[in-house]
Coordinates of C-alpha atoms in Angstrom, one line a residue:
M5 CA 104.1 59.5 125.3
W6 CA 101.5 58.1 122.9
N7 CA 98.2 59.7 122.3
K8 CA 95.6 57.0 121.7
E9 CA 93.2 59.5 120.2
G10 CA 95.8 60.7 117.8
V11 CA 96.5 57.2 116.6
L12 CA 92.8 56.6 116.1
I13 CA 92.1 59.7 114.0
C14 CA 95.5 60.0 112.1
G15 CA 94.1 58.0 109.2
L16 CA 90.9 60.0 108.7
G17 CA 90.7 61.5 105.2
E18 CA 93.8 59.6 104.0
K19 CA 93.6 57.2 101.1
N20 CA 96.0 54.7 102.8
K21 CA 95.4 54.5 106.5
I22 CA 98.4 52.2 107.1
I23 CA 100.8 54.8 105.6
A24 CA 99.1 57.5 107.6
R25 CA 99.6 55.6 110.8
I26 CA 103.3 55.0 109.9
K27 CA 103.8 58.7 109.4
Y28 CA 102.0 59.4 112.7
F29 CA 104.3 56.8 114.4
R30 CA 107.4 58.7 113.1
K31 CA 106.0 62.0 114.4
C32 CA 105.4 60.4 117.8
C33 CA 109.0 59.2 117.8
R34 CA 110.2 62.8 117.1
W35 CA 107.9 64.2 119.8
S36 CA 109.3 61.6 122.3
L37 CA 112.8 62.7 121.5
Q38 CA 111.8 66.4 121.9
R39 CA 110.4 65.6 125.4
I40 CA 113.6 63.9 126.3
A41 CA 115.8 66.8 125.0
R42 CA 113.8 69.8 126.2
G43 CA 110.9 68.5 128.3
Y44 CA 108.1 69.1 125.9
A45 CA 107.1 68.3 122.3
D46 CA 105.8 70.5 119.5
C47 CA 102.4 68.8 119.8
D48 CA 102.2 69.8 123.5
K49 CA 102.0 73.4 122.4
W50 CA 99.0 72.9 120.2
N51 CA 96.7 72.7 123.2
M52 CA 98.8 73.6 126.2
C53 CA 95.8 73.9 128.6
R54 CA 94.6 70.4 127.8
Y55 CA 98.2 69.0 128.0
L56 CA 98.7 70.5 131.4
Q57 CA 95.3 69.4 132.6
N58 CA 96.3 65.8 131.8
L59 CA 99.9 66.0 132.9
I60 CA 99.7 67.9 136.3
P61 CA 97.1 65.8 138.0
D62 CA 98.9 62.6 137.0
M63 CA 102.2 64.0 138.4
L64 CA 100.4 65.1 141.6
Q65 CA 98.9 61.6 141.9
D66 CA 102.3 60.0 141.5
L67 CA 103.7 62.4 144.1
R68 CA 101.0 61.5 146.5
N69 CA 101.4 57.8 146.1
E70 CA 105.2 57.5 145.9
R71 CA 106.6 60.5 148.0
H72 CA 109.0 60.0 150.8
G73 CA 107.9 62.9 153.1
S74 CA 105.5 65.8 153.6
P75 CA 105.9 69.6 154.2
G76 CA 107.0 70.2 157.8
F77 CA 104.9 73.3 158.1
L78 CA 101.7 71.2 158.0
G79 CA 100.4 69.3 161.0
E80 CA 101.5 69.8 164.6
N81 CA 104.8 69.2 166.3
Y82 CA 104.7 67.2 169.6
T83 CA 107.0 65.3 171.9
N84 CA 106.6 61.5 171.8
E85 CA 107.0 59.1 174.6
D86 CA 110.7 58.9 174.0
G87 CA 111.1 62.7 174.4
I88 CA 111.7 63.3 170.7
L89 CA 110.0 66.2 168.9
V90 CA 108.1 64.7 166.0
N91 CA 105.4 65.6 163.4
D92 CA 103.6 62.7 161.8
T93 CA 100.3 64.5 161.3
C94 CA 101.6 66.4 158.3
H95 CA 101.2 63.4 156.0
E96 CA 97.5 63.1 156.3
E97 CA 97.1 66.9 155.9
W98 CA 99.3 66.8 152.8
D99 CA 97.3 63.9 151.4
K100 CA 94.1 65.9 151.7
L101 CA 95.7 68.9 149.9
L102 CA 97.1 66.8 147.1
D103 CA 93.8 64.9 146.7
R104 CA 91.9 68.2 146.5
M105 CA 94.3 69.6 143.8
I106 CA 94.1 66.4 141.8
F107 CA 90.3 66.5 141.9
L108 CA 90.2 70.1 140.9
W109 CA 92.6 69.7 138.0
R110 CA 90.5 66.8 136.6
E111 CA 87.2 68.7 137.2
S112 CA 88.5 71.6 135.2
N113 CA 89.2 69.3 132.2
E114 CA 86.1 68.9 130.0
Y115 CA 87.2 65.3 129.2
T116 CA 87.6 64.2 132.9
C117 CA 85.0 66.4 134.6
T118 CA 82.5 64.3 136.6
R119 CA 79.7 66.7 135.7
Q120 CA 78.0 65.5 132.5
N121 CA 75.3 67.1 130.5
P122 CA 72.1 65.1 131.2
Y123 CA 70.8 66.2 127.7
E124 CA 73.8 64.9 125.8
E125 CA 72.2 61.8 124.4
E126 CA 69.0 63.5 123.5
Y127 CA 70.8 66.5 121.9
S128 CA 73.1 64.2 119.9
K129 CA 70.2 62.3 118.6
A130 CA 68.4 65.5 117.6
H131 CA 71.6 66.9 116.0
K132 CA 72.1 63.7 113.9
E133 CA 68.5 63.9 112.7
F134 CA 68.9 67.6 111.9
T135 CA 72.1 66.9 109.9
E136 CA 70.5 64.1 108.0
K137 CA 67.5 66.2 107.0
Y138 CA 69.0 69.6 106.5
G139 CA 72.8 69.2 106.2
F140 CA 75.5 69.8 108.8
L141 CA 75.2 73.6 108.4
G142 CA 71.5 73.6 107.7
E143 CA 72.2 74.4 104.0
K144 CA 69.0 72.7 102.9
L145 CA 67.0 75.3 104.9
Q146 CA 68.2 78.1 102.7
T147 CA 65.5 80.2 101.1
E148 CA 65.4 81.1 97.4
K149 CA 66.4 84.6 98.3
E150 CA 69.4 83.4 100.3
L151 CA 70.5 81.1 97.4
E152 CA 70.2 84.0 94.9
E153 CA 72.2 86.3 97.1
N154 CA 74.9 83.7 97.6
R155 CA 75.1 83.2 93.8
K156 CA 75.5 86.9 93.3
R157 CA 78.4 86.9 95.9
G158 CA 80.1 84.2 93.9
G159 CA 79.3 81.2 96.1
G160 CA 79.1 80.3 99.8
G161 CA 76.0 79.6 101.7
T162 CA 73.8 80.8 104.6
M163 CA 74.0 78.7 107.8
H164 CA 71.0 77.7 109.7
F165 CA 70.9 76.1 113.1
M166 CA 68.8 73.7 115.0
D167 CA 67.2 76.2 117.4
E168 CA 65.6 77.9 114.3
L169 CA 63.2 75.0 114.1
P170 CA 60.6 74.7 116.8
V171 CA 60.9 70.9 116.9
Y172 CA 64.6 71.2 118.0
K173 CA 64.5 74.5 119.9
E174 CA 63.6 73.1 123.3
I175 CA 66.3 70.4 123.5
T176 CA 68.9 72.9 122.0
D177 CA 68.1 75.5 124.7
R178 CA 68.2 72.9 127.5
Y179 CA 71.4 71.5 126.3
F180 CA 73.3 74.8 126.0
A181 CA 71.9 76.1 129.3
E182 CA 73.4 73.0 131.0
E183 CA 76.6 73.5 129.1
K184 CA 76.9 77.0 130.5
K185 CA 76.5 75.6 134.0
I186 CA 79.1 73.0 133.5
E187 CA 81.5 75.5 132.0
A188 CA 81.0 77.8 135.0
Y189 CA 81.7 74.8 137.3
R190 CA 84.9 73.9 135.4
N191 CA 86.0 77.6 135.6
T192 CA 85.4 77.6 139.4
S193 CA 87.5 74.4 139.7
K194 CA 90.2 76.0 137.6
D195 CA 90.3 79.1 139.8
E196 CA 90.5 77.1 143.0
E197 CA 93.2 74.8 141.7
M198 CA 95.3 77.8 140.7
D199 CA 94.9 79.4 144.2
M200 CA 96.0 76.1 145.8
L201 CA 98.9 75.8 143.3
K202 CA 100.1 79.2 144.4
E203 CA 99.9 78.3 148.1
C204 CA 101.6 74.9 147.6
F205 CA 103.9 75.7 144.7
F206 CA 107.3 75.5 146.5
S207 CA 106.2 72.4 148.4
L208 CA 105.7 70.3 145.2
W209 CA 109.0 68.3 145.5
D210 CA 110.1 65.1 147.0

């Protein structure tokens, strides 16, 4: 129901953080009522992919832990010592499928993915240093020519980025090369999770 991140940032830029948090609390109450009435809130639409990436694996985990049965088409039927046809091997197989889906959903989410960028700390440190020296958008790197052209246009500025400076280029290239690999991995996880969801869709009940 409550978004911890939203509570933490709702007061940013506000003169009175207490009033900002009270307003946010009122919004959360409205969103909670919307979820009760129609199953989703206005805020859930703002980033549907992230909302589903958080919701679905949690639901799958709860299904796995609290379910009362498993799909009968899994496992193998056999006759027990009392002459009764049974299938108790379906549970372990269903556990494995649910575990895999839960894992893939969380791996596709940039906030819960287990693969982290090994250059994150070094890049963040370099980015902070760049920002302190040259501004967030590198505005202090503008040439006289760029400044003059911007004045003629009536304002604005020319952006400059870290990789334009040799001292930051190597870490920037390494960081974004790794980010591409992680993004590809998350996309692969997303594709596999969707394929599994299609196969198991009508079995997701209890």
